[in-house]
């Protein structure tokens, strides 16, 4: 990393200390203290994970290009390969207690991010959600994107893993058929894509900072639903979001539907314990 950093910042920069950082379930991570420069955050793994780091870097750059009212991110510095490893260098985020109004600011800023829209749903490249591939081919409407790029790839993978039987496929097919009537169309919003309680931090000034994205342009109810899947977001967050950029009427009734995707992802990552919730959700909307 001395050689990589010298190329990035100049020969006077070198690593003086590396402190492991826990919390991730896929990659190794550490804080690098640098001589004559600010600290950086290093994620690394076997060279086979290069595509994952490349996609994360692209997603972070896309979020960074959003206008000033959008939420802060861990700024990407560089990704690459070195000595049999793949790596991603990021700005190091020093943490502090939440400032007053943290959740209100978070909700307002996420609404600002979601105001960045595209006509089509998708992204400029495929990426990853956890270790699983996430397809992002452009589609003209949300129903096609949700089925073809989100639900169906996970259902096929679940079938390959032995988790999905013929009845589960029939239940998904019934939901696919009903989707145009269930979900209102709206412009495709820029989404973090994997926004749960473990993928935001509190910055040095007590502000919200988002990390570990799976970026794409999608239906913003997906993002709001994801924040509710595992809890951890205060009700002030939702009130502030609604005041800044109101969701379509009835969005609460669609939360479980939108969370079919992350539930299917967790089924394929962690196993059969997620099947009962998936079956319950399918039964609700089929």
PDB file of N, CA, C and O in Angstrom, residues 135 143-160 164 168-173 176 179 260-261 264 268:
ATOM      1  N   UNK A 135     -28.187  -7.494 -11.158  1.00  0.00           N
ATOM      2  CA  UNK A 135     -28.295  -7.067 -12.545  1.00  0.00           C
ATOM      3  C   UNK A 135     -29.002  -5.717 -12.634  1.00  0.00           C
ATOM      4  O   UNK A 135     -29.972  -5.469 -11.911  1.00  0.00           O
ATOM      5  N   UNK A 143     -42.224  -2.206 -13.219  1.00  0.00           N
ATOM      6  CA  UNK A 143     -42.663  -3.596 -13.135  1.00  0.00           C
ATOM      7  C   UNK A 143     -41.684  -4.528 -13.832  1.00  0.00           C
ATOM      8  O   UNK A 143     -41.273  -5.558 -13.271  1.00  0.00           O
ATOM      9  N   UNK A 144     -41.288  -4.184 -15.056  1.00  0.00           N
ATOM     10  CA  UNK A 144     -40.335  -5.027 -15.786  1.00  0.00           C
ATOM     11  C   UNK A 144     -39.005  -5.111 -15.059  1.00  0.00           C
ATOM     12  O   UNK A 144     -38.400  -6.188 -14.959  1.00  0.00           O
ATOM     13  N   UNK A 145     -38.536  -3.977 -14.547  1.00  0.00           N
ATOM     14  CA  UNK A 145     -37.250  -3.982 -13.846  1.00  0.00           C
ATOM     15  C   UNK A 145     -37.323  -4.818 -12.577  1.00  0.00           C
ATOM     16  O   UNK A 145     -36.422  -5.621 -12.288  1.00  0.00           O
ATOM     17  N   UNK A 146     -38.376  -4.637 -11.803  1.00  0.00           N
ATOM     18  CA  UNK A 146     -38.524  -5.346 -10.537  1.00  0.00           C
ATOM     19  C   UNK A 146     -38.557  -6.856 -10.760  1.00  0.00           C
ATOM     20  O   UNK A 146     -37.911  -7.625 -10.034  1.00  0.00           O
ATOM     21  N   UNK A 147     -39.283  -7.282 -11.792  1.00  0.00           N
ATOM     22  CA  UNK A 147     -39.372  -8.711 -12.072  1.00  0.00           C
ATOM     23  C   UNK A 147     -38.077  -9.238 -12.668  1.00  0.00           C
ATOM     24  O   UNK A 147     -37.488 -10.219 -12.180  1.00  0.00           O
ATOM     25  N   UNK A 148     -37.595  -8.608 -13.748  1.00  0.00           N
ATOM     26  CA  UNK A 148     -36.507  -9.168 -14.544  1.00  0.00           C
ATOM     27  C   UNK A 148     -35.122  -8.955 -13.931  1.00  0.00           C
ATOM     28  O   UNK A 148     -34.229  -9.797 -14.116  1.00  0.00           O
ATOM     29  N   UNK A 149     -34.939  -7.859 -13.203  1.00  0.00           N
ATOM     30  CA  UNK A 149     -33.619  -7.548 -12.653  1.00  0.00           C
ATOM     31  C   UNK A 149     -33.509  -7.793 -11.148  1.00  0.00           C
ATOM     32  O   UNK A 149     -32.399  -7.804 -10.618  1.00  0.00           O
ATOM     33  N   UNK A 150     -34.619  -7.960 -10.471  1.00  0.00           N
ATOM     34  CA  UNK A 150     -34.572  -8.131  -9.019  1.00  0.00           C
ATOM     35  C   UNK A 150     -35.153  -9.483  -8.576  1.00  0.00           C
ATOM     36  O   UNK A 150     -34.435 -10.340  -8.078  1.00  0.00           O
ATOM     37  N   UNK A 151     -36.434  -9.685  -8.761  1.00  0.00           N
ATOM     38  CA  UNK A 151     -37.066 -10.879  -8.186  1.00  0.00           C
ATOM     39  C   UNK A 151     -36.684 -12.152  -8.932  1.00  0.00           C
ATOM     40  O   UNK A 151     -36.307 -13.153  -8.301  1.00  0.00           O
ATOM     41  N   UNK A 152     -36.790 -12.154 -10.250  1.00  0.00           N
ATOM     42  CA  UNK A 152     -36.578 -13.391 -10.996  1.00  0.00           C
ATOM     43  C   UNK A 152     -35.149 -13.932 -10.855  1.00  0.00           C
ATOM     44  O   UNK A 152     -34.970 -15.149 -10.667  1.00  0.00           O
ATOM     45  N   UNK A 153     -34.091 -13.106 -10.924  1.00  0.00           N
ATOM     46  CA  UNK A 153     -32.747 -13.668 -10.716  1.00  0.00           C
ATOM     47  C   UNK A 153     -32.583 -14.330  -9.348  1.00  0.00           C
ATOM     48  O   UNK A 153     -31.924 -15.366  -9.230  1.00  0.00           O
ATOM     49  N   UNK A 154     -33.195 -13.760  -8.319  1.00  0.00           N
ATOM     50  CA  UNK A 154     -33.095 -14.362  -6.990  1.00  0.00           C
ATOM     51  C   UNK A 154     -33.921 -15.644  -6.899  1.00  0.00           C
ATOM     52  O   UNK A 154     -33.516 -16.608  -6.237  1.00  0.00           O
ATOM     53  N   UNK A 155     -35.076 -15.671  -7.572  1.00  0.00           N
ATOM     54  CA  UNK A 155     -35.887 -16.884  -7.571  1.00  0.00           C
ATOM     55  C   UNK A 155     -35.159 -18.018  -8.293  1.00  0.00           C
ATOM     56  O   UNK A 155     -35.140 -19.163  -7.809  1.00  0.00           O
ATOM     57  N   UNK A 156     -34.550 -17.716  -9.427  1.00  0.00           N
ATOM     58  CA  UNK A 156     -33.781 -18.736 -10.150  1.00  0.00           C
ATOM     59  C   UNK A 156     -32.641 -19.254  -9.283  1.00  0.00           C
ATOM     60  O   UNK A 156     -32.392 -20.465  -9.204  1.00  0.00           O
ATOM     61  N   UNK A 157     -31.945 -18.353  -8.598  1.00  0.00           N
ATOM     62  CA  UNK A 157     -30.851 -18.775  -7.723  1.00  0.00           C
ATOM     63  C   UNK A 157     -31.371 -19.629  -6.575  1.00  0.00           C
ATOM     64  O   UNK A 157     -30.744 -20.630  -6.191  1.00  0.00           O
ATOM     65  N   UNK A 158     -32.533 -19.254  -6.030  1.00  0.00           N
ATOM     66  CA  UNK A 158     -33.137 -20.049  -4.948  1.00  0.00           C
ATOM     67  C   UNK A 158     -33.496 -21.442  -5.436  1.00  0.00           C
ATOM     68  O   UNK A 158     -33.345 -22.430  -4.703  1.00  0.00           O
ATOM     69  N   UNK A 159     -33.964 -21.546  -6.667  1.00  0.00           N
ATOM     70  CA  UNK A 159     -34.250 -22.862  -7.239  1.00  0.00           C
ATOM     71  C   UNK A 159     -32.973 -23.681  -7.382  1.00  0.00           C
ATOM     72  O   UNK A 159     -32.936 -24.876  -7.062  1.00  0.00           O
ATOM     73  N   UNK A 160     -31.916 -23.038  -7.830  1.00  0.00           N
ATOM     74  CA  UNK A 160     -30.634 -23.731  -7.976  1.00  0.00           C
ATOM     75  C   UNK A 160     -30.081 -24.168  -6.622  1.00  0.00           C
ATOM     76  O   UNK A 160     -29.431 -25.221  -6.515  1.00  0.00           O
ATOM     77  N   UNK A 164     -36.368 -23.199  -3.435  1.00  0.00           N
ATOM     78  CA  UNK A 164     -37.644 -22.845  -4.044  1.00  0.00           C
ATOM     79  C   UNK A 164     -38.242 -24.045  -4.769  1.00  0.00           C
ATOM     80  O   UNK A 164     -37.580 -24.674  -5.595  1.00  0.00           O
ATOM     81  N   UNK A 168     -43.690 -22.291  -4.845  1.00  0.00           N
ATOM     82  CA  UNK A 168     -43.131 -20.957  -4.639  1.00  0.00           C
ATOM     83  C   UNK A 168     -43.055 -20.214  -5.969  1.00  0.00           C
ATOM     84  O   UNK A 168     -43.388 -19.022  -6.040  1.00  0.00           O
ATOM     85  N   UNK A 169     -42.640 -20.889  -7.027  1.00  0.00           N
ATOM     86  CA  UNK A 169     -42.592 -20.231  -8.339  1.00  0.00           C
ATOM     87  C   UNK A 169     -43.980 -19.798  -8.777  1.00  0.00           C
ATOM     88  O   UNK A 169     -44.143 -18.689  -9.320  1.00  0.00           O
ATOM     89  N   UNK A 170     -44.974 -20.623  -8.570  1.00  0.00           N
ATOM     90  CA  UNK A 170     -46.339 -20.233  -8.935  1.00  0.00           C
ATOM     91  C   UNK A 170     -46.795 -19.007  -8.151  1.00  0.00           C
ATOM     92  O   UNK A 170     -47.471 -18.121  -8.686  1.00  0.00           O
ATOM     93  N   UNK A 171     -46.409 -18.931  -6.878  1.00  0.00           N
ATOM     94  CA  UNK A 171     -46.774 -17.765  -6.064  1.00  0.00           C
ATOM     95  C   UNK A 171     -46.099 -16.506  -6.590  1.00  0.00           C
ATOM     96  O   UNK A 171     -46.720 -15.438  -6.671  1.00  0.00           O
ATOM     97  N   UNK A 172     -44.827 -16.609  -6.954  1.00  0.00           N
ATOM     98  CA  UNK A 172     -44.143 -15.453  -7.552  1.00  0.00           C
ATOM     99  C   UNK A 172     -44.824 -15.055  -8.854  1.00  0.00           C
ATOM    100  O   UNK A 172     -45.018 -13.858  -9.125  1.00  0.00           O
ATOM    101  N   UNK A 173     -45.206 -16.027  -9.677  1.00  0.00           N
ATOM    102  CA  UNK A 173     -45.851 -15.725 -10.956  1.00  0.00           C
ATOM    103  C   UNK A 173     -47.157 -14.954 -10.744  1.00  0.00           C
ATOM    104  O   UNK A 173     -47.475 -14.023 -11.505  1.00  0.00           O
ATOM    105  N   UNK A 176     -46.159 -11.414  -9.920  1.00  0.00           N
ATOM    106  CA  UNK A 176     -45.701 -10.750 -11.141  1.00  0.00           C
ATOM    107  C   UNK A 176     -46.899 -10.220 -11.938  1.00  0.00           C
ATOM    108  O   UNK A 176     -46.883  -9.095 -12.454  1.00  0.00           O
ATOM    109  N   UNK A 179     -48.441  -7.035 -10.324  1.00  0.00           N
ATOM    110  CA  UNK A 179     -47.593  -5.877 -10.029  1.00  0.00           C
ATOM    111  C   UNK A 179     -48.047  -4.572 -10.692  1.00  0.00           C
ATOM    112  O   UNK A 179     -48.037  -3.518 -10.041  1.00  0.00           O
ATOM    113  N   UNK A 260     -39.703  -8.009  -0.765  1.00  0.00           N
ATOM    114  CA  UNK A 260     -39.515  -9.353  -1.314  1.00  0.00           C
ATOM    115  C   UNK A 260     -38.096  -9.532  -1.842  1.00  0.00           C
ATOM    116  O   UNK A 260     -37.513 -10.617  -1.723  1.00  0.00           O
ATOM    117  N   UNK A 261     -37.550  -8.477  -2.441  1.00  0.00           N
ATOM    118  CA  UNK A 261     -36.200  -8.593  -3.009  1.00  0.00           C
ATOM    119  C   UNK A 261     -35.147  -8.824  -1.926  1.00  0.00           C
ATOM    120  O   UNK A 261     -34.404  -9.819  -1.987  1.00  0.00           O
ATOM    121  N   UNK A 264     -35.453 -12.281  -0.508  1.00  0.00           N
ATOM    122  CA  UNK A 264     -34.943 -13.320  -1.398  1.00  0.00           C
ATOM    123  C   UNK A 264     -33.422 -13.335  -1.414  1.00  0.00           C
ATOM    124  O   UNK A 264     -32.792 -14.406  -1.478  1.00  0.00           O
ATOM    125  N   UNK A 268     -30.979 -16.547  -0.231  1.00  0.00           N
ATOM    126  CA  UNK A 268     -29.861 -17.128  -0.983  1.00  0.00           C
ATOM    127  C   UNK A 268     -28.524 -16.973  -0.272  1.00  0.00           C
ATOM    128  O   UNK A 268     -27.611 -17.784  -0.477  1.00  0.00           O
TER     129      UNK A 268
END
